[in-house]
Every structure is written in structure tokens, then in C-alpha cells.
Amino acid sequence: MNLHKKLSKKVLNNTMSENDSVLKALDKIVLLKRKIILVIKKNKLIGTVTDGDLRKVQFLTNYNTKLKYLMNKNPRVIKDGVKNFKLKNLLNQISYVPVIDRENNLIDLANLSKIKNIKFENQVVIFAGGFGRRLYPYTKKIPKPMLKIKNKPNLEILIKKIKMAGFVNITVTLFYKNKYIKDKLKEKKIDFFTEKKPLGTAGSLGEIKYKNNLPVLAINADLITNLDLKNLLFFHNSYKSDFTVSVKDKSFEIPFATIIVKNNRILNLTEKPEKNYLFNAGIYMINQKLIQKIIPKKKRIDMPDFINRAIKEKFKILPFYHREKWVDFGTLKEYLLIKK
């Protein structure tokens, strides 16, 4: 690693002051390629704020909170002379590590993903067995995951994105028109699991033979997103989650004035209010102990039931706030808009 005393502009882009706000950090990290904030004071590293830290507090904290109250004051760092093989232990939690000298001066920012031959062994399960009834007549002959986006089947685009993120164990679950997908899909080095009967949106998780005991990344096949899936894995591992659910927020404007009535008296009238809701974005990290304990063998279970049962069993279930672009082409209207 080429270390130098003077910070490059590239590293300076990731630095902020301890008195900067959470809101400023949220705005900044969206624009950064290297998703970490380095908090410095007179060039000395005093803390870090990761992509996961900001996702955890999003929607839950005062945006004016200063970074000194959020930052990790004892972050993982690299000091001069550390060899690359020692960094591999960090790869399932973070992508970037600050480099410091003996006086704690910030020198550089190491990109762990550039270490050669680093792959993530977590099994990835892509749910692609649905009938796609809401997309008739397009899905009468072609299964929904194979509908084309930019002249390529979306399932091919999704698998390529997963591989680019470093995941190597990919299983596609199938039912409707499964032979069509097996014959037409050009992406290689993937496994298929074909349901003998529809098992719902989560049931196949209980039937797959996993190659290891690592958390499972599960994703719907009808999604388009620019999320770097490594960040979901890092978040899940860093916060020791049992079940991490990717969520997005959506605002709805009610087209009428709403009224609050109590004891037959009007207390308040609000003209066309907006309501914010969080919704399930269809991307998950799941520890296998939940799959083994909750999902019944060879029986149908949908993802909402799986999540609610996990909540009832007191597992640690965390939201992963999805700031990136996201589209679900589950309806005919949405698919036609995407095609345009």
C-alpha cells in the first residue's frame, strides 16, 4: 500500500468535522463512492461513521444531531506495516478502513474489496417462481423474471449485479414456467430449486440445501435497484441482526382535508395532508437458525408470515433503510412505465 503524509483530494472528500450534522452526513454519503465518513480534528482521526451507522439512525434521530454523538470513537484502523492477509477478517463487515500513522494522523483510506480473490460465500436466493398474474398478457408465455428491461431479461441483470458484488453461491427458486427460465437464462454457474407445488414467497427457503451456515441473502426477482448488496451484508453482520429487512419510505398525499373528531366535536382540520409509510423492499439477510426454526417443511408460507413469526419468537429483526433507487415492476402499469 502506498502511504503518503499529505491527504489526497480523494480521501479529503470522505472527511467531516465532529460538529457537522447527521443531515449533512446523509447528504454527503449518498454522493460518495466509498461509503464511510472519516471524522477528523486537525488531521487526526477521531472517529468514523459508516453507511450502516447512518442507515440505522435514518428516520429515527434528530437530523441536527452532531456527528460526535453518533461516530464510532474506536474504529477499526490500519497502521503502517499491516499486511493484506490480516485484513480479510474484516471483509464481512466493512469495505473501507482508515489508514493512520503512529500519531493517529489520517493518511489514507484502504479499499478492502481490492484485495485479490475476495468473494462472499453467503448463499443468495432469488425468488423467481411467481405466476405474475398482474402482468398478463405479458406473462402468459414469458415468466415475469424473464421480461426484458433494456433488451435483457431482468433476472439476468439481477444475477450479474449480485455476482459483481462478490457473491458466488446463487440459487434461483422456480415454479411457473421453470423450464423456460432454465432454457433461456444465459447466466451460468448458478443453481436452481424447482418447487413441486407453490410454497409462497418464503417457503422455498426451508427446502434449499445450503452450502454453509452463513446468513442468507434473499431477494425478489422482479426488482430493479442500484443498491450495492455488500452494504446489506455489512449492516447485518455489524449489528448482529438475526433478520434484516430492506425498507423504503413513501409519501402519500390525501386529496381531501382530513378531520379529527372527538366527543362529537371537530378538534382539527388539515388540508390535503401527506402521510409517510415504510414498506418492505423485498431484499433480506436471514440467519439460517430462523429458517430452520420457523419455516415448515414442504408447506406454503409467505414472507409477511415468516417475518411476523420471527417477531413473535423475539428474534432481532432490524430495518435496513434503502436510500438507493428501487423499482418493483409487479403491475402492468409499472412495467409499461419502465419499458418507456
XYZ file of C-alpha atoms in Angstrom:
340
model
C 0.000 0.000 0.000
C 1.368 3.373 -0.984
C 1.102 5.600 2.097
C 1.728 9.309 1.986
C 1.702 12.109 4.557
C -0.419 14.577 2.635
C -4.073 13.630 2.277
C -5.235 13.220 -1.286
C -8.343 15.020 -2.510
C -9.994 11.605 -2.795
C -9.593 10.963 0.940
C -10.497 14.543 1.883
C -13.868 14.032 0.203
C -14.685 11.496 2.936
C -13.736 13.737 5.878
C -16.070 15.748 8.099
C -15.919 17.598 11.400
C -17.274 16.253 14.683
C -19.625 19.273 14.790
C -21.192 18.545 11.392
C -24.775 17.292 11.497
C -26.264 13.881 10.722
C -28.273 15.533 7.933
C -25.074 16.825 6.310
C -23.535 13.355 6.581
C -26.614 11.729 4.989
C -26.434 14.159 2.077
C -22.704 13.570 1.702
C -22.586 9.773 1.861
C -25.140 9.443 -0.952
C -22.624 11.151 -3.272
C -19.567 9.229 -2.074
C -18.335 6.144 -3.900
C -16.559 4.999 -0.727
C -19.378 4.803 1.814
C -17.689 5.943 5.016
C -17.296 9.299 6.799
C -13.900 9.948 8.431
C -14.279 12.378 11.330
C -11.059 14.342 11.801
C -9.766 17.102 14.062
C -6.564 18.848 12.936
C -5.912 15.917 10.563
C -6.149 13.378 13.397
C -8.756 10.624 13.040
C -11.165 10.815 15.977
C -13.969 8.597 14.683
C -15.859 7.097 11.759
C -19.475 6.997 10.637
C -20.267 4.111 8.309
C -23.001 3.633 5.773
C -24.629 1.215 8.234
C -24.498 3.737 11.096
C -26.439 6.259 9.017
C -28.980 3.688 7.833
C -29.632 2.669 11.431
C -30.446 6.196 12.588
C -32.310 7.310 9.455
C -35.897 8.351 10.282
C -35.191 7.748 13.973
C -32.888 10.569 15.038
C -32.766 14.343 15.134
C -31.093 15.298 11.867
C -29.363 18.188 13.641
C -27.520 15.781 15.958
C -23.756 16.326 15.735
C -21.553 13.529 14.429
C -19.539 13.438 17.649
C -22.580 11.825 19.308
C -23.015 9.234 16.549
C -19.477 8.369 15.431
C -17.549 5.281 16.447
C -14.728 6.664 18.594
C -12.738 3.429 18.415
C -12.972 2.404 14.757
C -11.038 -0.360 13.074
C -7.914 1.138 11.537
C -4.817 0.075 9.638
C -1.398 1.198 10.817
C 1.745 1.206 8.740
C 3.040 -2.297 8.036
C -0.162 -4.331 8.338
C -0.234 -6.999 5.645
C -3.245 -7.580 3.429
C -3.982 -11.108 4.619
C -4.762 -9.748 8.090
C -7.485 -7.553 6.647
C -9.572 -10.424 5.318
C -11.205 -10.905 8.734
C -12.928 -7.523 8.298
C -14.400 -8.230 4.890
C -17.800 -9.448 6.045
C -18.459 -6.203 7.903
C -16.822 -3.271 6.097
C -15.379 -2.275 2.715
C -13.127 0.631 3.743
C -10.676 1.106 6.616
C -8.859 4.347 7.507
C -5.054 4.241 7.473
C -3.272 6.172 10.244
C 0.289 6.775 11.432
C 1.646 6.390 14.988
C 0.357 9.841 15.987
C -3.181 8.988 14.785
C -2.891 11.271 11.769
C -5.128 10.205 8.906
C -3.041 9.066 5.949
C -5.258 7.140 3.565
C -8.416 5.085 3.130
C -7.912 1.396 2.282
C -10.351 -0.345 -0.045
C -10.612 -3.931 1.213
C -12.564 -5.074 -1.838
C -9.387 -4.584 -3.928
C -7.714 -7.466 -2.141
C -7.472 -10.177 -4.809
C -9.918 -13.091 -4.957
C -12.225 -11.852 -2.215
C -15.645 -13.470 -2.549
C -18.641 -13.750 -0.258
C -19.772 -17.330 0.347
C -23.239 -16.388 1.658
C -25.957 -18.192 -0.261
C -28.110 -15.864 -2.373
C -31.695 -16.984 -3.001
C -33.623 -15.284 -5.810
C -37.387 -15.837 -5.683
C -38.465 -16.328 -9.311
C -41.358 -18.805 -9.090
C -44.374 -16.485 -9.126
C -47.158 -16.533 -11.750
C -47.018 -12.783 -12.450
C -50.806 -12.668 -12.914
C -50.943 -8.875 -12.582
C -48.742 -8.619 -15.672
C -50.995 -10.603 -18.018
C -50.930 -10.825 -21.021
C -47.124 -10.315 -20.956
C -46.608 -13.242 -18.562
C -48.922 -15.645 -20.376
C -45.950 -17.054 -22.298
C -42.948 -15.453 -20.548
C -42.414 -15.724 -16.757
C -42.177 -12.348 -15.025
C -38.440 -12.551 -14.115
C -37.620 -13.029 -17.820
C -39.458 -9.921 -19.017
C -36.961 -7.651 -20.697
C -35.616 -4.398 -19.276
C -33.254 -2.580 -21.653
C -33.387 -5.561 -24.034
C -32.265 -8.064 -21.376
C -34.300 -10.281 -19.041
C -34.391 -8.642 -15.623
C -33.298 -11.906 -13.969
C -30.053 -11.825 -15.983
C -29.441 -8.204 -14.974
C -30.062 -9.049 -11.313
C -27.770 -12.098 -11.292
C -24.985 -10.093 -12.931
C -25.332 -7.377 -10.264
C -25.176 -9.998 -7.499
C -22.020 -11.523 -8.973
C -20.407 -8.091 -9.367
C -20.995 -7.508 -5.644
C -18.846 -10.603 -4.956
C -21.480 -13.241 -4.139
C -20.743 -16.624 -5.701
C -23.387 -19.063 -4.357
C -26.616 -18.200 -6.178
C -29.819 -20.271 -6.176
C -32.885 -19.311 -8.232
C -36.182 -20.744 -6.965
C -38.652 -21.652 -9.704
C -42.185 -22.895 -10.285
C -44.180 -21.167 -13.043
C -42.659 -21.863 -16.492
C -39.491 -23.147 -14.836
C -38.302 -24.915 -17.995
C -38.485 -21.622 -19.924
C -36.165 -19.950 -17.385
C -33.707 -22.852 -17.333
C -33.539 -22.927 -21.125
C -33.362 -19.161 -21.781
C -31.266 -17.838 -18.910
C -27.765 -17.061 -20.171
C -26.105 -16.557 -16.774
C -24.099 -19.634 -15.790
C -22.690 -21.020 -12.522
C -25.998 -20.785 -10.686
C -28.218 -23.422 -9.077
C -31.950 -23.923 -9.480
C -34.503 -25.133 -6.953
C -37.818 -26.093 -8.553
C -40.852 -26.200 -6.268
C -43.125 -29.224 -6.782
C -46.038 -27.057 -5.649
C -46.229 -23.316 -4.885
C -44.596 -22.689 -1.489
C -45.418 -18.992 -1.185
C -42.940 -16.130 -1.116
C -40.739 -17.689 1.613
C -41.434 -21.436 1.722
C -38.600 -22.420 -0.625
C -36.078 -21.142 1.945
C -36.870 -24.197 4.066
C -36.225 -26.676 1.227
C -32.915 -25.466 -0.207
C -29.720 -27.344 0.691
C -27.309 -24.638 1.834
C -23.572 -24.889 1.224
C -22.617 -23.325 4.582
C -24.119 -21.828 7.748
C -23.672 -18.163 6.778
C -26.605 -15.699 6.667
C -28.718 -15.997 3.527
C -29.299 -13.072 1.165
C -32.829 -13.385 -0.257
C -34.215 -11.128 -2.984
C -37.298 -10.907 -5.197
C -36.626 -11.405 -8.920
C -38.855 -8.521 -10.050
C -36.743 -5.742 -8.508
C -34.562 -3.125 -10.136
C -32.160 -1.373 -7.755
C -28.693 0.144 -7.681
C -28.103 -0.979 -4.081
C -24.630 -2.437 -3.502
C -25.719 -5.678 -1.829
C -22.461 -5.879 0.153
C -23.738 -2.996 2.275
C -26.729 -5.060 3.407
C -24.387 -7.887 4.434
C -22.074 -5.493 6.313
C -25.031 -3.937 8.143
C -26.467 -7.330 9.108
C -23.148 -8.589 10.490
C -22.065 -5.340 12.172
C -25.285 -5.016 14.178
C -25.577 -8.772 14.853
C -29.032 -8.932 13.354
C -30.981 -12.181 13.028
C -33.214 -10.940 10.234
C -32.582 -7.712 8.300
C -35.387 -6.335 6.130
C -34.687 -3.687 3.500
C -37.282 -0.923 3.782
C -38.099 2.238 1.861
C -40.308 5.180 2.717
C -43.066 6.535 0.516
C -45.161 9.647 0.943
C -48.843 9.705 0.006
C -50.902 12.872 -0.321
C -54.526 12.531 0.750
C -56.534 14.566 -1.813
C -59.010 15.897 0.779
C -58.902 17.840 4.019
C -58.833 15.404 6.949
C -60.767 15.998 10.152
C -60.165 14.770 13.696
C -63.351 14.381 15.747
C -63.564 13.679 19.491
C -66.713 13.618 21.629
C -68.673 14.757 18.583
C -66.595 17.944 18.224
C -64.145 18.812 15.472
C -60.701 19.250 17.014
C -58.601 19.747 13.911
C -58.781 20.115 10.135
C -55.724 19.565 7.907
C -55.804 20.433 4.207
C -54.512 17.584 1.967
C -52.036 16.102 4.465
C -49.119 13.886 3.472
C -48.555 10.570 5.218
C -45.211 8.758 5.242
C -45.066 4.975 5.350
C -42.247 2.449 5.407
C -42.709 -0.519 3.097
C -40.937 -3.830 2.533
C -38.473 -3.541 -0.391
C -38.136 -7.315 -0.934
C -34.435 -7.763 -0.036
C -33.423 -9.639 3.130
C -30.476 -11.044 5.119
C -31.578 -14.005 7.229
C -29.684 -16.148 9.715
C -30.263 -19.811 8.979
C -31.408 -20.609 12.536
C -34.610 -18.651 11.795
C -35.222 -20.616 8.612
C -34.729 -23.910 10.458
C -36.959 -22.938 13.380
C -39.818 -21.095 11.686
C -40.325 -22.257 8.104
C -42.327 -25.517 7.906
C -41.112 -28.269 5.602
C -42.931 -28.633 2.284
C -45.656 -26.176 3.301
C -46.610 -22.795 1.939
C -45.548 -19.694 3.855
C -45.379 -16.098 2.658
C -42.706 -13.620 3.703
C -45.016 -11.436 5.886
C -45.976 -14.541 7.917
C -42.303 -15.522 8.222
C -41.366 -12.048 9.482
C -44.291 -11.861 11.923
C -43.487 -15.295 13.354
C -39.842 -14.250 13.788
C -41.033 -11.138 15.657
C -43.216 -13.306 17.898
C -40.236 -15.581 18.614
C -38.263 -12.492 19.808
C -35.530 -12.668 17.173
C -33.556 -9.495 16.486
C -35.136 -8.019 13.357
C -33.695 -4.765 12.037
C -34.739 -2.395 9.229
C -32.167 -1.526 6.588
C -33.159 1.884 5.227
C -32.878 1.711 1.458
C -31.824 5.130 0.117
C -30.885 3.873 -3.344
C -33.076 3.731 -6.438
C -35.649 0.951 -6.338
C -38.449 -0.221 -8.632
C -40.768 -3.222 -8.367
C -42.443 -3.936 -11.713
C -45.177 -6.063 -10.150
C -48.050 -4.428 -12.019
C -48.758 -3.845 -15.693
C -48.741 -0.069 -15.198
C -45.287 -0.104 -13.552
C -43.821 -2.433 -16.166
C -45.030 -0.276 -19.066
C -43.604 2.837 -17.384
C -40.216 1.112 -17.017
C -40.299 -0.027 -20.652
C -40.716 3.610 -21.733
